[in-house]
Amino acid sequence: MRPAGNESDTLTVLTNGRILTPYVEIKTGTAVIQGRQIVEAKPAALNDFPSSARVLNLRGLTVVPGFVDMHIHGALGADTLDAAPEAISTIARFLAKNGTTSFLPTTVSAGWEQLGKVASAAVEAKKSNTLGAEILGLHLEGPFLNPEKRGAHNPAAIQGVDLNAVAALLHRFPGLVRVVTLAPELPGALDCIKYMAGQGVTAAAGHTSADFATMNAAFEAGLTHGVHLFNGMGPLHHREPGVVGAILTRPGVTCEVIADGHHLHPATVRLTASLKAPDDLVLVTDAMRAAGLADGQYDLGGLTVRVKDGVAKLPTGSLAGSTLTLVKAVKNAVAFTGFPLQKVVQWATVNPARVLGVSAKKGEIAAGKDADITVLDQDFNVVLTMVRGTIVWDSLQKE
Ligand SMILES: [Zn+2]
């Protein structure tokens, strides 16, 4: 690890790298960072900087915006629902090593008292987390889900829509909750969607068997996002396009894809990428606490999950989150779709940043944005990760 120095005013120069902004590819370029912000990214390797500058010669390595994971439950044995600041910080540090620079710790269905504890833990973790990915807020996946499509959510924790409960949490922790995933067909769901949209919270459809008409009513109410498309929802039917058909055909509605090769067939990822606009796709990991650890038995929201060959399943055979990292998802998505890396990087950076309302600062290598930067080698190994100008992971010095 390189000494951090005083990050507030350090001039850092990443030179001689291939920069994917990601809207533009700069074949050989330089990114200049002052303190926590990007000053510029431009073509050509530059040498003319003050001697005090921290200059990193990247020798052709690829520079991308740090990945943004809006749907991750856990890693390295830690889970968001542990409701402990240290658990969330453990996840944050794991992510930093793997090139993800900001994220939403994500809950599975639980009682509101437990969710309140998670929110307190997230607030604490935000204050103390210095060597990990930045915590952007919380994603509440559930508890207003359709029990028939519960996947790996504990059936005892799933409940009907309770607008007062969600409103109380939003009041207690202003600005913390960024995404709430719910099933739009539940009684009261449309009012809940309207309320959340009014509060600046992204309302997302997931673990749902809503029909096409209900989904369109949900869009009208303010729902803008679909959680792990195809997983935890009814299939596409030619006479009842359902959740999948509604999300795929609605411009501007974003959707998550888990590109681990297990949740979706590679051809399904290719199909989705060919149907959705490039701005509307979001890669997520949906990783659970076994990410970064060996195969074995783990807990997810009170359910026992067995991980074999990196695939997490309930005893019923239902998939129960993943052990994926976003850098691996990007690598897989390039292989599955044949799209160029520059396009695929957009799905893991600027697109989730836009969904979360943070694209003014996150997701792009451009002047004025936060210096959240990931450097990759040609085999998709994460060589360096920078979070708001601080180098939190660096394997360059091991060379
Ligand atoms: Zn889920």
Coordinates of C-alpha atoms and ligand atoms in Angstrom, one line a residue:
M1 CA 0.0 0.0 0.0
R2 CA 1.3 3.4 -1.0
P3 CA 1.4 6.0 1.8
A4 CA -1.9 7.9 1.6
G5 CA -0.4 11.4 2.1
N6 CA -2.6 14.4 2.6
E7 CA -5.3 13.6 0.1
S8 CA -7.0 17.0 0.3
D9 CA -4.5 18.7 -1.9
T10 CA -2.3 16.0 -3.4
L11 CA -1.8 16.3 -7.2
T12 CA -2.0 12.8 -8.7
V13 CA -1.3 12.1 -12.3
L14 CA -2.2 8.7 -13.9
T15 CA -0.3 8.8 -17.1
N16 CA 0.2 6.5 -20.1
G17 CA -3.1 4.6 -19.5
R18 CA -6.0 3.6 -21.8
I19 CA -8.8 5.7 -20.4
L20 CA -12.5 4.7 -20.8
T21 CA -14.4 7.7 -19.5
P22 CA -16.6 5.5 -20.2
Y23 CA -18.4 7.5 -23.0
V24 CA -15.1 8.1 -24.8
E25 CA -12.1 5.8 -25.2
I26 CA -8.7 7.7 -24.9
K27 CA -6.2 5.2 -26.3
T28 CA -3.2 6.7 -24.5
G29 CA -4.1 9.4 -22.0
T30 CA -3.6 11.1 -18.7
A31 CA -6.0 11.6 -15.8
V32 CA -5.1 14.5 -13.5
I33 CA -6.5 14.4 -9.9
Q34 CA -6.4 17.2 -7.4
G35 CA -7.2 16.0 -3.9
R36 CA -10.6 14.3 -4.2
Q37 CA -11.6 15.5 -7.6
I38 CA -10.7 14.8 -11.2
V39 CA -9.3 17.9 -12.9
E40 CA -9.2 16.5 -16.4
A41 CA -8.7 13.4 -18.6
K42 CA -6.9 14.0 -21.9
P43 CA -5.0 12.3 -24.7
A44 CA -1.2 11.9 -24.7
A45 CA 1.2 11.0 -21.9
L46 CA 2.3 14.1 -20.1
N47 CA 5.4 14.7 -18.1
D48 CA 5.3 18.4 -17.2
F49 CA 4.1 18.4 -13.6
P50 CA 5.4 19.8 -10.3
S51 CA 7.9 17.6 -8.5
S52 CA 5.5 17.3 -5.6
A53 CA 2.9 15.5 -7.8
R54 CA 2.3 11.8 -7.3
V55 CA 2.9 10.4 -10.8
L56 CA 1.8 6.8 -11.7
N57 CA 3.0 5.5 -15.0
L58 CA 0.4 2.9 -16.0
R59 CA 2.2 1.5 -19.1
G60 CA -0.9 0.9 -21.1
L61 CA -3.1 -0.4 -18.3
T62 CA -6.9 0.4 -18.6
V63 CA -8.4 3.2 -16.5
V64 CA -12.1 3.1 -15.8
P65 CA -14.4 4.9 -13.4
G66 CA -14.7 3.0 -10.2
F67 CA -17.6 0.5 -10.3
V68 CA -20.9 1.3 -8.5
D69 CA -22.7 -1.7 -7.0
M70 CA -26.3 -0.8 -6.2
H71 CA -27.3 -4.3 -5.1
I72 CA -24.9 -6.2 -2.8
H73 CA -25.8 -8.0 0.4
G74 CA -22.5 -9.1 1.8
A75 CA -18.9 -10.4 1.4
L76 CA -16.1 -12.0 3.4
G77 CA -18.5 -13.4 5.9
A78 CA -20.2 -10.1 6.6
D79 CA -23.8 -9.3 5.7
T80 CA -25.7 -6.0 5.7
L81 CA -28.4 -7.6 7.9
D82 CA -25.8 -8.2 10.6
A83 CA -26.6 -4.6 11.5
A84 CA -23.0 -3.9 12.5
P85 CA -20.8 -1.0 11.3
E86 CA -17.9 -3.4 11.1
A87 CA -19.8 -5.8 8.8
I88 CA -20.6 -3.0 6.4
S89 CA -17.0 -1.8 6.5
T90 CA -15.7 -5.3 5.8
I91 CA -17.9 -5.4 2.7
A92 CA -16.6 -1.9 1.7
R93 CA -13.0 -3.0 1.9
F94 CA -13.6 -6.2 0.0
L95 CA -15.2 -4.1 -2.8
A96 CA -12.3 -1.7 -2.9
K97 CA -9.9 -4.5 -3.6
N98 CA -12.2 -5.6 -6.4
G99 CA -12.4 -2.2 -8.1
T100 CA -15.8 -1.1 -6.8
T101 CA -15.6 2.4 -5.3
S102 CA -19.2 3.0 -4.1
F103 CA -22.1 0.8 -3.2
L104 CA -25.5 0.4 -1.5
P105 CA -25.4 -2.2 1.3
T106 CA -28.5 -4.2 0.5
T107 CA -30.9 -5.8 3.0
V108 CA -33.0 -8.9 2.4
S109 CA -36.5 -9.0 4.0
A110 CA -36.5 -8.4 7.7
G111 CA -38.6 -6.8 10.4
W112 CA -38.6 -3.0 10.7
E113 CA -36.8 -3.0 14.1
Q114 CA -33.9 -4.9 12.4
L115 CA -34.0 -2.6 9.4
G116 CA -33.7 0.3 11.8
K117 CA -30.6 -1.2 13.3
V118 CA -29.1 -1.8 9.9
A119 CA -29.7 1.9 9.0
S120 CA -28.0 3.0 12.3
A121 CA -25.0 0.7 11.4
A122 CA -24.8 2.2 7.9
V123 CA -24.7 5.7 9.3
E124 CA -21.9 4.7 11.7
A125 CA -20.0 2.8 8.9
K126 CA -20.2 5.9 6.7
K127 CA -18.4 7.9 9.3
S128 CA -15.6 5.4 10.0
N129 CA -15.1 3.8 6.6
T130 CA -11.8 5.2 5.2
L131 CA -10.2 2.3 3.3
G132 CA -13.2 0.9 1.6
A133 CA -15.7 1.7 -1.2
E134 CA -17.9 4.7 -0.3
I135 CA -21.3 3.9 1.2
L136 CA -23.9 5.8 -0.8
G137 CA -26.9 4.7 1.2
L138 CA -29.1 1.6 1.6
H139 CA -31.0 -0.6 -0.7
L140 CA -34.0 -2.2 1.0
E141 CA -34.8 -5.4 -1.0
G142 CA -38.2 -6.2 0.6
P143 CA -40.0 -6.8 2.9
F144 CA -43.0 -5.9 0.6
L145 CA -42.5 -8.9 -1.8
N146 CA -44.7 -11.6 -3.3
P147 CA -44.1 -14.7 -1.2
E148 CA -44.6 -16.8 -4.4
K149 CA -41.4 -15.2 -5.9
R150 CA -39.5 -14.9 -2.6
G151 CA -36.3 -16.6 -3.9
A152 CA -33.9 -16.6 -0.9
H153 CA -36.0 -14.2 1.2
N154 CA -37.1 -15.6 4.5
P155 CA -40.9 -16.2 4.2
A156 CA -41.4 -15.3 7.8
A157 CA -40.0 -11.8 7.1
I158 CA -42.0 -11.0 4.0
Q159 CA -45.0 -8.7 4.7
G160 CA -47.7 -6.7 3.1
V161 CA -47.1 -3.0 2.1
D162 CA -46.9 -0.8 5.2
L163 CA -46.4 2.8 4.1
N164 CA -46.2 4.1 7.6
A165 CA -43.3 1.8 8.5
V166 CA -41.2 2.8 5.4
A167 CA -42.1 6.5 6.0
A168 CA -41.0 6.3 9.6
L169 CA -37.6 4.9 8.5
L170 CA -37.1 7.5 5.9
H171 CA -37.9 10.2 8.4
R172 CA -35.5 8.8 11.0
F173 CA -32.7 8.5 8.5
P174 CA -33.1 11.4 6.0
G175 CA -31.4 10.7 2.6
L176 CA -30.1 7.2 3.6
V177 CA -32.4 4.9 1.8
R178 CA -31.8 5.2 -1.9
V179 CA -33.7 2.2 -3.3
V180 CA -36.7 0.2 -2.2
T181 CA -37.5 -3.0 -4.0
L182 CA -41.2 -4.2 -3.8
A183 CA -43.8 -6.2 -5.6
P184 CA -46.1 -3.8 -7.4
E185 CA -49.1 -6.2 -7.4
L186 CA -49.4 -6.0 -3.6
P187 CA -52.3 -4.0 -2.1
G188 CA -51.1 -0.5 -1.4
A189 CA -47.9 -0.8 -3.5
L190 CA -48.8 1.9 -6.0
D191 CA -49.3 4.5 -3.2
C192 CA -46.1 3.4 -1.7
I193 CA -44.3 3.8 -5.1
K194 CA -45.8 7.3 -5.4
Y195 CA -44.6 8.2 -1.9
M196 CA -41.1 6.9 -2.4
A197 CA -40.8 8.7 -5.8
G198 CA -41.8 11.9 -4.1
Q199 CA -39.1 11.4 -1.5
G200 CA -36.4 10.9 -4.1
V201 CA -36.1 7.2 -3.4
T202 CA -35.8 4.8 -6.4
A203 CA -38.8 2.5 -6.4
A204 CA -37.8 -0.9 -8.0
A205 CA -39.8 -4.0 -9.0
G206 CA -38.5 -7.3 -7.7
H207 CA -39.7 -10.7 -6.4
T208 CA -43.0 -10.1 -8.1
S209 CA -45.5 -11.7 -10.4
A210 CA -47.1 -8.5 -11.5
D211 CA -48.8 -8.6 -14.9
F212 CA -48.0 -6.2 -17.7
A213 CA -50.9 -3.9 -16.9
T214 CA -49.9 -3.7 -13.2
M215 CA -46.3 -2.9 -14.2
N216 CA -47.5 -0.1 -16.4
A217 CA -49.5 1.3 -13.6
A218 CA -46.4 1.1 -11.4
F219 CA -44.4 3.0 -14.0
E220 CA -47.1 5.7 -14.0
A221 CA -46.9 5.8 -10.2
G222 CA -43.1 6.4 -10.4
L223 CA -41.4 3.0 -10.5
T224 CA -38.2 3.3 -12.6
H225 CA -36.1 0.3 -12.0
G226 CA -36.2 -3.5 -12.2
V227 CA -34.2 -5.7 -9.8
H228 CA -32.2 -8.7 -11.2
L229 CA -34.2 -9.0 -14.4
F230 CA -35.6 -12.5 -15.0
N231 CA -34.7 -13.7 -11.5
G232 CA -37.4 -13.7 -8.8
M233 CA -40.2 -12.8 -11.3
G234 CA -42.6 -14.5 -13.7
P235 CA -41.2 -15.4 -17.2
L236 CA -41.9 -13.6 -20.4
H237 CA -45.0 -15.0 -22.0
H238 CA -46.1 -14.1 -25.5
R239 CA -49.7 -13.2 -24.5
E240 CA -48.8 -11.9 -21.0
P241 CA -45.4 -10.1 -21.2
G242 CA -45.5 -9.6 -17.4
V243 CA -42.7 -8.0 -15.5
V244 CA -39.9 -8.9 -17.9
G245 CA -41.8 -7.7 -21.0
A246 CA -42.9 -4.5 -19.3
I247 CA -39.3 -3.6 -18.2
L248 CA -37.7 -4.6 -21.5
T249 CA -40.2 -2.5 -23.5
R250 CA -40.3 0.6 -21.3
P251 CA -37.7 3.2 -22.4
G252 CA -36.0 4.9 -19.5
V253 CA -36.8 2.1 -17.0
T254 CA -33.5 0.7 -15.9
C255 CA -32.8 -2.9 -15.0
E256 CA -30.3 -5.0 -13.2
V257 CA -28.5 -8.0 -14.7
I258 CA -26.5 -10.5 -12.7
A259 CA -23.9 -11.6 -15.2
D260 CA -22.3 -14.5 -13.2
G261 CA -23.2 -17.1 -15.8
H262 CA -25.5 -18.9 -13.3
H263 CA -28.4 -16.5 -12.7
L264 CA -28.9 -16.0 -16.4
H265 CA -27.8 -17.9 -19.5
P266 CA -25.2 -15.9 -21.4
A267 CA -27.6 -15.7 -24.3
T268 CA -30.2 -14.1 -22.0
V269 CA -27.6 -11.4 -21.1
R270 CA -27.0 -10.9 -24.8
L271 CA -30.7 -10.7 -25.5
T272 CA -31.3 -8.2 -22.7
A273 CA -28.4 -6.0 -23.9
S274 CA -29.7 -6.0 -27.4
L275 CA -33.2 -4.9 -26.2
K276 CA -32.5 -2.3 -23.6
A277 CA -31.0 1.1 -24.4
P278 CA -27.3 1.3 -23.4
D279 CA -28.2 3.8 -20.7
D280 CA -30.8 1.5 -19.1
L281 CA -28.7 -1.5 -18.2
V282 CA -27.1 -1.9 -14.8
L283 CA -24.7 -4.7 -13.7
V284 CA -25.0 -5.8 -10.1
T285 CA -23.5 -8.5 -8.1
D286 CA -26.3 -9.4 -5.6
A287 CA -23.3 -10.9 -3.7
M288 CA -23.9 -12.5 -0.3
R289 CA -21.5 -13.1 2.6
A290 CA -19.7 -16.0 0.9
A291 CA -18.2 -13.6 -1.7
G292 CA -14.4 -13.7 -1.3
L293 CA -14.6 -16.9 0.8
A294 CA -14.4 -20.7 0.1
D295 CA -17.4 -22.9 -0.6
G296 CA -19.4 -23.9 2.5
Q297 CA -22.6 -23.2 4.5
Y298 CA -23.7 -19.7 5.1
D299 CA -26.7 -17.7 6.5
L300 CA -28.8 -15.3 4.5
G301 CA -31.5 -13.5 6.4
G302 CA -32.1 -16.5 8.6
L303 CA -32.0 -19.1 5.8
T304 CA -29.2 -21.6 5.3
V305 CA -27.4 -21.3 2.0
R306 CA -24.9 -23.8 0.6
V307 CA -22.2 -22.5 -1.7
K308 CA -20.6 -25.0 -4.1
D309 CA -18.2 -24.0 -6.9
G310 CA -19.0 -20.4 -6.0
V311 CA -22.8 -20.8 -6.6
A312 CA -25.0 -20.0 -3.6
K313 CA -28.3 -22.0 -3.3
L314 CA -31.0 -22.9 -0.8
P315 CA -31.7 -26.6 -0.1
T316 CA -34.6 -26.2 -2.5
G317 CA -32.2 -25.4 -5.3
S318 CA -33.2 -21.8 -5.5
L319 CA -30.3 -19.4 -6.2
A320 CA -29.5 -17.3 -3.1
G321 CA -27.4 -14.4 -4.2
S322 CA -24.0 -14.7 -5.8
T323 CA -20.3 -14.6 -5.0
L324 CA -19.7 -12.3 -8.0
T325 CA -17.6 -9.1 -8.1
L326 CA -18.5 -6.3 -10.5
V327 CA -15.1 -6.6 -12.3
K328 CA -16.0 -10.2 -13.0
A329 CA -19.5 -9.2 -14.1
V330 CA -17.9 -6.7 -16.6
K331 CA -15.5 -9.4 -17.9
N332 CA -18.4 -11.9 -18.3
A333 CA -20.7 -9.4 -19.9
V334 CA -18.1 -8.6 -22.5
A335 CA -17.8 -12.3 -23.3
F336 CA -21.6 -12.9 -23.2
T337 CA -22.6 -10.0 -25.4
G338 CA -19.7 -9.3 -27.6
F339 CA -20.1 -5.6 -26.8
P340 CA -16.9 -3.6 -26.5
L341 CA -15.5 -3.1 -23.0
Q342 CA -16.1 0.7 -23.2
K343 CA -19.9 0.1 -23.6
V344 CA -20.0 -2.6 -20.9
V345 CA -18.2 -0.4 -18.4
Q346 CA -21.0 2.1 -18.7
W347 CA -23.4 -0.5 -17.2
A348 CA -21.3 -0.8 -14.1
T349 CA -20.4 2.9 -13.5
V350 CA -22.4 5.8 -14.9
N351 CA -25.7 3.9 -15.3
P352 CA -26.0 2.9 -11.6
A353 CA -24.8 6.3 -10.6
R354 CA -27.6 7.8 -12.6
V355 CA -30.2 5.4 -11.0
L356 CA -29.0 6.5 -7.6
G357 CA -29.0 10.2 -8.5
V358 CA -25.3 10.7 -8.0
S359 CA -24.1 11.0 -11.6
A360 CA -23.1 14.6 -11.0
K361 CA -20.2 13.2 -8.9
K362 CA -19.9 9.5 -9.7
G363 CA -19.5 7.1 -12.6
E364 CA -17.4 9.1 -15.1
I365 CA -13.8 10.2 -15.5
A366 CA -14.4 13.8 -16.2
A367 CA -13.6 17.3 -14.8
G368 CA -15.3 17.9 -11.5
K369 CA -16.3 14.3 -10.7
D370 CA -15.1 12.5 -7.6
A371 CA -11.7 10.8 -8.2
D372 CA -13.2 7.3 -8.0
I373 CA -11.0 5.3 -10.3
T374 CA -10.1 1.7 -11.1
V375 CA -7.1 0.5 -13.0
L376 CA -7.3 -2.9 -14.7
D377 CA -4.8 -5.1 -16.5
Q378 CA -5.7 -7.0 -19.7
D379 CA -6.9 -10.0 -17.7
F380 CA -9.3 -7.9 -15.7
N381 CA -7.2 -8.0 -12.6
V382 CA -7.7 -4.9 -10.4
V383 CA -4.3 -3.2 -10.2
L384 CA -5.3 -0.1 -8.4
T385 CA -8.5 1.4 -6.8
M386 CA -8.9 5.1 -5.8
V387 CA -11.8 6.3 -3.8
R388 CA -12.2 10.1 -3.8
G389 CA -8.5 10.6 -4.4
T390 CA -7.3 8.1 -1.8
I391 CA -5.6 5.0 -3.1
V392 CA -7.4 2.1 -1.2
W393 CA -5.9 -0.8 -3.2
D394 CA -2.6 -0.9 -5.1
S395 CA -0.8 -3.9 -6.5
L396 CA 1.4 -1.9 -8.8
Q397 CA 4.2 -1.9 -6.2
K398 CA 4.3 -5.7 -6.1
E399 CA 5.7 -5.8 -9.7
Ligands
ZN1 ZN -33.4 -10.6 -4.8

